[in-house]
mmCIF file of C-alpha atoms in Angstrom:
data_model
loop_
_atom_site.group_PDB
_atom_site.id
_atom_site.type_symbol
_atom_site.label_atom_id
_atom_site.label_comp_id
_atom_site.label_asym_id
_atom_site.label_seq_id
_atom_site.Cartn_x
_atom_site.Cartn_y
_atom_site.Cartn_z
ATOM 1 C CA UNK A 1 -7.955 -25.676 87.612
ATOM 2 C CA UNK A 2 -5.546 -23.424 89.846
ATOM 3 C CA UNK A 3 -5.803 -19.852 90.083
ATOM 4 C CA UNK A 4 -2.603 -19.476 88.234
ATOM 5 C CA UNK A 5 -3.790 -21.852 85.403
ATOM 6 C CA UNK A 6 -6.768 -19.803 85.121
ATOM 7 C CA UNK A 7 -4.977 -16.444 84.925
ATOM 8 C CA UNK A 8 -2.793 -17.786 82.120
ATOM 9 C CA UNK A 9 -5.715 -18.872 80.176
ATOM 10 C CA UNK A 10 -7.670 -15.662 80.519
ATOM 11 C CA UNK A 11 -4.525 -13.833 79.381
ATOM 12 C CA UNK A 12 -4.207 -16.200 76.423
ATOM 13 C CA UNK A 13 -7.648 -15.244 75.353
ATOM 14 C CA UNK A 14 -7.143 -11.602 75.809
ATOM 15 C CA UNK A 15 -3.961 -11.846 73.660
ATOM 16 C CA UNK A 16 -6.205 -13.168 70.870
ATOM 17 C CA UNK A 17 -7.623 -9.521 70.939
ATOM 18 C CA UNK A 18 -11.201 -10.581 72.209
ATOM 19 C CA UNK A 19 -13.318 -8.807 74.368
ATOM 20 C CA UNK A 20 -14.162 -11.027 77.188
ATOM 21 C CA UNK A 21 -17.285 -10.345 79.705
ATOM 22 C CA UNK A 22 -17.076 -11.240 83.388
ATOM 23 C CA UNK A 23 -20.168 -13.556 82.747
ATOM 24 C CA UNK A 24 -18.421 -15.345 79.947
ATOM 25 C CA UNK A 25 -15.420 -16.123 82.090
ATOM 26 C CA UNK A 26 -17.474 -17.187 84.914
ATOM 27 C CA UNK A 27 -19.235 -19.743 82.880
ATOM 28 C CA UNK A 28 -15.986 -20.933 81.039
ATOM 29 C CA UNK A 29 -14.196 -21.456 84.379
ATOM 30 C CA UNK A 30 -17.062 -22.475 86.519
ATOM 31 C CA UNK A 31 -16.234 -19.716 89.136
ATOM 32 C CA UNK A 32 -18.083 -16.832 90.630
ATOM 33 C CA UNK A 33 -18.465 -13.250 88.970
ATOM 34 C CA UNK A 34 -16.360 -12.252 92.151
ATOM 35 C CA UNK A 35 -13.747 -14.584 91.333
ATOM 36 C CA UNK A 36 -13.428 -13.082 87.767
ATOM 37 C CA UNK A 37 -13.140 -9.828 89.293
ATOM 38 C CA UNK A 38 -10.357 -11.009 91.530
ATOM 39 C CA UNK A 39 -8.590 -12.598 88.573
ATOM 40 C CA UNK A 40 -8.607 -9.579 86.502
ATOM 41 C CA UNK A 41 -7.303 -7.496 89.439
ATOM 42 C CA UNK A 42 -4.668 -10.264 89.939
ATOM 43 C CA UNK A 43 -3.385 -9.761 86.109
ATOM 44 C CA UNK A 44 -3.503 -6.054 86.506
ATOM 45 C CA UNK A 45 -1.299 -6.156 89.713
ATOM 46 C CA UNK A 46 1.250 -8.342 87.450
ATOM 47 C CA UNK A 47 1.741 -5.717 84.875
ATOM 48 C CA UNK A 48 -0.793 -6.781 82.407
ATOM 49 C CA UNK A 49 -2.650 -3.799 80.858
ATOM 50 C CA UNK A 50 -6.259 -5.165 80.892
ATOM 51 C CA UNK A 51 -8.847 -2.382 79.880
ATOM 52 C CA UNK A 52 -12.709 -2.469 80.932
ATOM 53 C CA UNK A 53 -14.696 -1.546 77.935
ATOM 54 C CA UNK A 54 -17.832 0.003 79.407
ATOM 55 C CA UNK A 55 -20.743 -2.298 78.588
ATOM 56 C CA UNK A 56 -18.680 -4.626 76.781
ATOM 57 C CA UNK A 57 -16.203 -6.393 78.807
ATOM 58 C CA UNK A 58 -12.181 -6.660 79.272
ATOM 59 C CA UNK A 59 -9.703 -6.385 76.605
ATOM 60 C CA UNK A 60 -5.807 -5.588 76.304
ATOM 61 C CA UNK A 61 -4.701 -2.086 75.883
ATOM 62 C CA UNK A 62 -4.076 -1.207 72.218
ATOM 63 C CA UNK A 63 -0.331 -1.866 71.424
ATOM 64 C CA UNK A 64 0.306 -4.430 74.074
ATOM 65 C CA UNK A 65 2.705 -7.363 73.037
ATOM 66 C CA UNK A 66 4.651 -10.028 74.688
ATOM 67 C CA UNK A 67 8.435 -10.417 74.044
ATOM 68 C CA UNK A 68 8.940 -12.874 71.172
ATOM 69 C CA UNK A 69 10.590 -15.669 73.578
ATOM 70 C CA UNK A 70 9.935 -19.133 72.943
ATOM 71 C CA UNK A 71 10.502 -21.702 75.683
ATOM 72 C CA UNK A 72 11.215 -25.598 75.137
ATOM 73 C CA UNK A 73 9.148 -28.081 76.847
ATOM 74 C CA UNK A 74 12.163 -28.969 79.162
ATOM 75 C CA UNK A 75 12.565 -25.274 80.047
ATOM 76 C CA UNK A 76 8.705 -24.882 80.702
ATOM 77 C CA UNK A 77 8.997 -27.901 82.844
ATOM 78 C CA UNK A 78 12.046 -26.375 85.027
ATOM 79 C CA UNK A 79 9.680 -23.259 85.614
ATOM 80 C CA UNK A 80 6.742 -25.456 86.706
ATOM 81 C CA UNK A 81 9.080 -27.380 89.082
ATOM 82 C CA UNK A 82 10.569 -24.275 90.390
ATOM 83 C CA UNK A 83 7.071 -22.904 91.145
ATOM 84 C CA UNK A 84 6.307 -25.886 93.349
ATOM 85 C CA UNK A 85 9.349 -25.470 95.238
ATOM 86 C CA UNK A 86 8.858 -21.746 95.675
ATOM 87 C CA UNK A 87 5.535 -22.304 96.904
ATOM 88 C CA UNK A 88 7.070 -24.230 99.916
ATOM 89 C CA UNK A 89 8.822 -20.824 100.666
ATOM 90 C CA UNK A 90 7.752 -19.373 104.108
ATOM 91 C CA UNK A 91 8.060 -15.952 102.680
ATOM 92 C CA UNK A 92 4.688 -14.490 101.184
ATOM 93 C CA UNK A 93 6.349 -11.578 99.335
ATOM 94 C CA UNK A 94 8.658 -14.068 97.569
ATOM 95 C CA UNK A 95 5.698 -16.327 96.575
ATOM 96 C CA UNK A 96 3.625 -13.532 95.295
ATOM 97 C CA UNK A 97 6.483 -11.909 93.250
ATOM 98 C CA UNK A 98 7.348 -15.329 91.765
ATOM 99 C CA UNK A 99 3.607 -16.232 90.700
ATOM 100 C CA UNK A 100 3.284 -12.641 89.110
ATOM 101 C CA UNK A 101 6.600 -13.285 87.306
ATOM 102 C CA UNK A 102 5.450 -16.653 86.049
ATOM 103 C CA UNK A 103 2.075 -15.138 84.681
ATOM 104 C CA UNK A 104 4.002 -13.101 82.428
ATOM 105 C CA UNK A 105 6.550 -15.958 81.467
ATOM 106 C CA UNK A 106 3.729 -18.445 80.565
ATOM 107 C CA UNK A 107 1.814 -16.085 78.424
ATOM 108 C CA UNK A 108 4.539 -16.493 75.912
ATOM 109 C CA UNK A 109 4.597 -20.332 75.965
ATOM 110 C CA UNK A 110 3.167 -21.958 72.684
ATOM 111 C CA UNK A 111 -0.277 -23.703 73.385
ATOM 112 C CA UNK A 112 1.408 -27.171 73.130
ATOM 113 C CA UNK A 113 3.925 -26.366 75.773
ATOM 114 C CA UNK A 114 1.206 -24.516 77.957
ATOM 115 C CA UNK A 115 -1.043 -27.502 77.768
ATOM 116 C CA UNK A 116 1.780 -30.050 78.858
ATOM 117 C CA UNK A 117 2.971 -27.591 81.551
ATOM 118 C CA UNK A 118 -0.354 -27.775 83.180
ATOM 119 C CA UNK A 119 -0.304 -31.500 82.966
ATOM 120 C CA UNK A 120 2.970 -31.689 84.809
ATOM 121 C CA UNK A 121 1.903 -29.114 87.375
ATOM 122 C CA UNK A 122 -0.690 -31.653 88.688
ATOM 123 C CA UNK A 123 1.850 -34.329 88.635
ATOM 124 C CA UNK A 124 4.660 -32.767 90.997
ATOM 125 C CA UNK A 125 4.245 -32.790 94.771
ATOM 126 C CA UNK A 126 6.770 -31.452 97.280
ATOM 127 C CA UNK A 127 6.706 -32.777 100.757
ATOM 128 C CA UNK A 128 8.567 -31.662 103.723
ATOM 129 C CA UNK A 129 9.125 -32.546 107.458
ATOM 130 C CA UNK A 130 6.996 -30.658 110.050
ATOM 131 C CA UNK A 131 8.849 -27.654 110.847
ATOM 132 C CA UNK A 132 8.175 -24.298 112.912
ATOM 133 C CA UNK A 133 5.054 -22.746 111.675
ATOM 134 C CA UNK A 134 6.978 -19.353 111.047
ATOM 135 C CA UNK A 135 6.357 -17.128 108.200
ATOM 136 C CA UNK A 136 7.779 -13.701 106.865
ATOM 137 C CA UNK A 137 6.746 -11.116 104.100
ATOM 138 C CA UNK A 138 9.826 -9.364 103.678
ATOM 139 C CA UNK A 139 12.010 -11.250 101.524
ATOM 140 C CA UNK A 140 11.534 -9.209 98.189
ATOM 141 C CA UNK A 141 11.892 -5.819 99.874
ATOM 142 C CA UNK A 142 15.073 -7.022 101.648
ATOM 143 C CA UNK A 143 16.532 -8.212 98.181
ATOM 144 C CA UNK A 144 15.953 -4.727 96.893
ATOM 145 C CA UNK A 145 18.108 -3.339 100.023
ATOM 146 C CA UNK A 146 20.900 -5.642 98.977
ATOM 147 C CA UNK A 147 21.087 -4.684 95.226
ATOM 148 C CA UNK A 148 20.741 -1.017 96.206
ATOM 149 C CA UNK A 149 23.016 -0.762 99.124
ATOM 150 C CA UNK A 150 20.137 0.536 101.512
ATOM 151 C CA UNK A 151 20.616 0.657 105.328
ATOM 152 C CA UNK A 152 17.925 -1.296 106.990
ATOM 153 C CA UNK A 153 16.271 -1.049 110.527
ATOM 154 C CA UNK A 154 15.078 -4.118 112.060
ATOM 155 C CA UNK A 155 13.272 -5.321 115.147
ATOM 156 C CA UNK A 156 14.600 -8.891 115.824
ATOM 157 C CA UNK A 157 13.722 -11.889 118.044
ATOM 158 C CA UNK A 158 16.022 -14.647 118.494
ATOM 159 C CA UNK A 159 15.049 -18.443 118.913
ATOM 160 C CA UNK A 160 13.812 -18.981 122.489
ATOM 161 C CA UNK A 161 13.857 -15.330 123.578
ATOM 162 C CA UNK A 162 11.068 -12.865 124.079
ATOM 163 C CA UNK A 163 13.299 -10.003 123.858
ATOM 164 C CA UNK A 164 13.185 -7.946 120.794
ATOM 165 C CA UNK A 165 16.500 -6.025 119.820
ATOM 166 C CA UNK A 166 16.500 -3.075 117.476
ATOM 167 C CA UNK A 167 19.143 -3.333 114.823
ATOM 168 C CA UNK A 168 20.685 -1.190 111.991
ATOM 169 C CA UNK A 169 22.082 -3.320 109.417
ATOM 170 C CA UNK A 170 23.881 -3.534 106.077
ATOM 171 C CA UNK A 171 22.381 -6.373 104.202
ATOM 172 C CA UNK A 172 24.543 -8.495 101.881
ATOM 173 C CA UNK A 173 23.509 -12.121 101.329
ATOM 174 C CA UNK A 174 20.518 -14.418 101.387
ATOM 175 C CA UNK A 175 20.962 -18.330 101.927
ATOM 176 C CA UNK A 176 18.499 -20.881 102.267
ATOM 177 C CA UNK A 177 18.510 -24.043 104.601
ATOM 178 C CA UNK A 178 15.847 -26.330 105.747
ATOM 179 C CA UNK A 179 13.193 -23.776 104.171
ATOM 180 C CA UNK A 180 14.295 -20.987 106.273
ATOM 181 C CA UNK A 181 15.771 -17.669 104.680
ATOM 182 C CA UNK A 182 19.050 -16.555 106.280
ATOM 183 C CA UNK A 183 20.260 -12.894 105.782
ATOM 184 C CA UNK A 184 23.904 -12.130 106.361
ATOM 185 C CA UNK A 185 24.461 -8.650 107.321
ATOM 186 C CA UNK A 186 26.821 -6.272 109.052
ATOM 187 C CA UNK A 187 25.217 -5.357 112.427
ATOM 188 C CA UNK A 188 26.017 -1.920 113.663
ATOM 189 C CA UNK A 189 24.663 -3.159 117.100
ATOM 190 C CA UNK A 190 27.303 -5.917 117.442
ATOM 191 C CA UNK A 191 29.832 -4.358 115.045
ATOM 192 C CA UNK A 192 30.235 -7.513 113.027
ATOM 193 C CA UNK A 193 28.795 -9.679 110.546
ATOM 194 C CA UNK A 194 25.545 -11.529 111.896
ATOM 195 C CA UNK A 195 22.944 -13.971 110.521
ATOM 196 C CA UNK A 196 19.395 -13.094 110.922
ATOM 197 C CA UNK A 197 16.556 -15.533 110.189
ATOM 198 C CA UNK A 198 14.340 -13.614 108.061
ATOM 199 C CA UNK A 199 11.143 -15.012 109.710
ATOM 200 C CA UNK A 200 12.277 -13.803 113.126
ATOM 201 C CA UNK A 201 12.501 -10.216 111.881
ATOM 202 C CA UNK A 202 9.529 -8.638 113.486
ATOM 203 C CA UNK A 203 9.234 -5.318 111.811
ATOM 204 C CA UNK A 204 11.818 -3.635 109.303
ATOM 205 C CA UNK A 205 12.372 -0.455 107.502
ATOM 206 C CA UNK A 206 14.459 0.089 104.461
ATOM 207 C CA UNK A 207 16.141 3.314 104.599
ATOM 208 C CA UNK A 208 17.041 5.827 101.946
ATOM 209 C CA UNK A 209 20.651 6.296 103.248
ATOM 210 C CA UNK A 210 23.244 4.252 101.299
ATOM 211 C CA UNK A 211 25.914 2.177 102.877
ATOM 212 C CA UNK A 212 29.600 1.575 101.488
ATOM 213 C CA UNK A 213 29.911 -1.863 100.326
ATOM 214 C CA UNK A 214 32.193 -3.800 102.447
ATOM 215 C CA UNK A 215 32.793 -6.476 99.710
ATOM 216 C CA UNK A 216 31.303 -9.346 101.762
ATOM 217 C CA UNK A 217 32.582 -12.945 100.778
ATOM 218 C CA UNK A 218 30.246 -15.678 101.758
ATOM 219 C CA UNK A 219 32.982 -18.281 101.521
ATOM 220 C CA UNK A 220 35.331 -16.031 103.748
ATOM 221 C CA UNK A 221 32.458 -15.655 106.379
ATOM 222 C CA UNK A 222 31.842 -19.564 106.524
ATOM 223 C CA UNK A 223 35.680 -20.135 106.856
ATOM 224 C CA UNK A 224 35.728 -17.693 109.761
ATOM 225 C CA UNK A 225 32.778 -19.291 111.483
ATOM 226 C CA UNK A 226 34.312 -22.637 111.105
ATOM 227 C CA UNK A 227 37.717 -21.374 112.549
ATOM 228 C CA UNK A 228 35.997 -19.872 115.405
ATOM 229 C CA UNK A 229 34.031 -22.839 116.296
ATOM 230 C CA UNK A 230 37.127 -25.066 116.297
ATOM 231 C CA UNK A 231 38.729 -22.505 118.596
ATOM 232 C CA UNK A 232 35.788 -22.826 121.035
ATOM 233 C CA UNK A 233 35.824 -26.766 120.709
ATOM 234 C CA UNK A 234 39.402 -27.789 120.309
ATOM 235 C CA UNK A 235 38.817 -31.330 121.259
ATOM 236 C CA UNK A 236 36.443 -32.130 118.648
ATOM 237 C CA UNK A 237 37.583 -33.940 115.603
#
């Protein structure tokens, strides 16, 4: 059983208003006591109010309920499939936040839907060609900078270049291609829109200072890129 599946099962037991001990959970899922402790901390980090009753075990905080949302089996399957695709992302923050969200979502699945979703989870595989072994851990934070119009300072290294440049940027849009996240932003060093591979950002700092939205349009951006390429290569058809 995967950690995510175990967390959902523990949460389901807690929702039944049971008091669970670490020893009981350890035996039920055939894991160590230390693993149970980590699971409980993972639930707490996901926003689930797990309370420790001294000398008794774990339970949920009084009054805690989940939203009365019902998912169909197809909707649950879509989430399970998305989970497999997200796991291929090279950004650790994005994977972590999705898994924590999925814990909360799966906690409202009907038992029959939850059981079938676990079956499907083991029957989906995503393969990908060998790619650069680069990873990032900044996507979730940079997404907040986009929605809140915060300036970001970055240290950036281009491909095949050992030089790291300092940039102050206005982040606008993310897109993904070949499992790589690309950030389109206004670069104050170059005084124009630039594309930055997120896995090549060596360090970043989100500033409290806000920028004025330039109303960036991704279609206009790609049209301008295509026009500039055509001017540089007039003989290509």
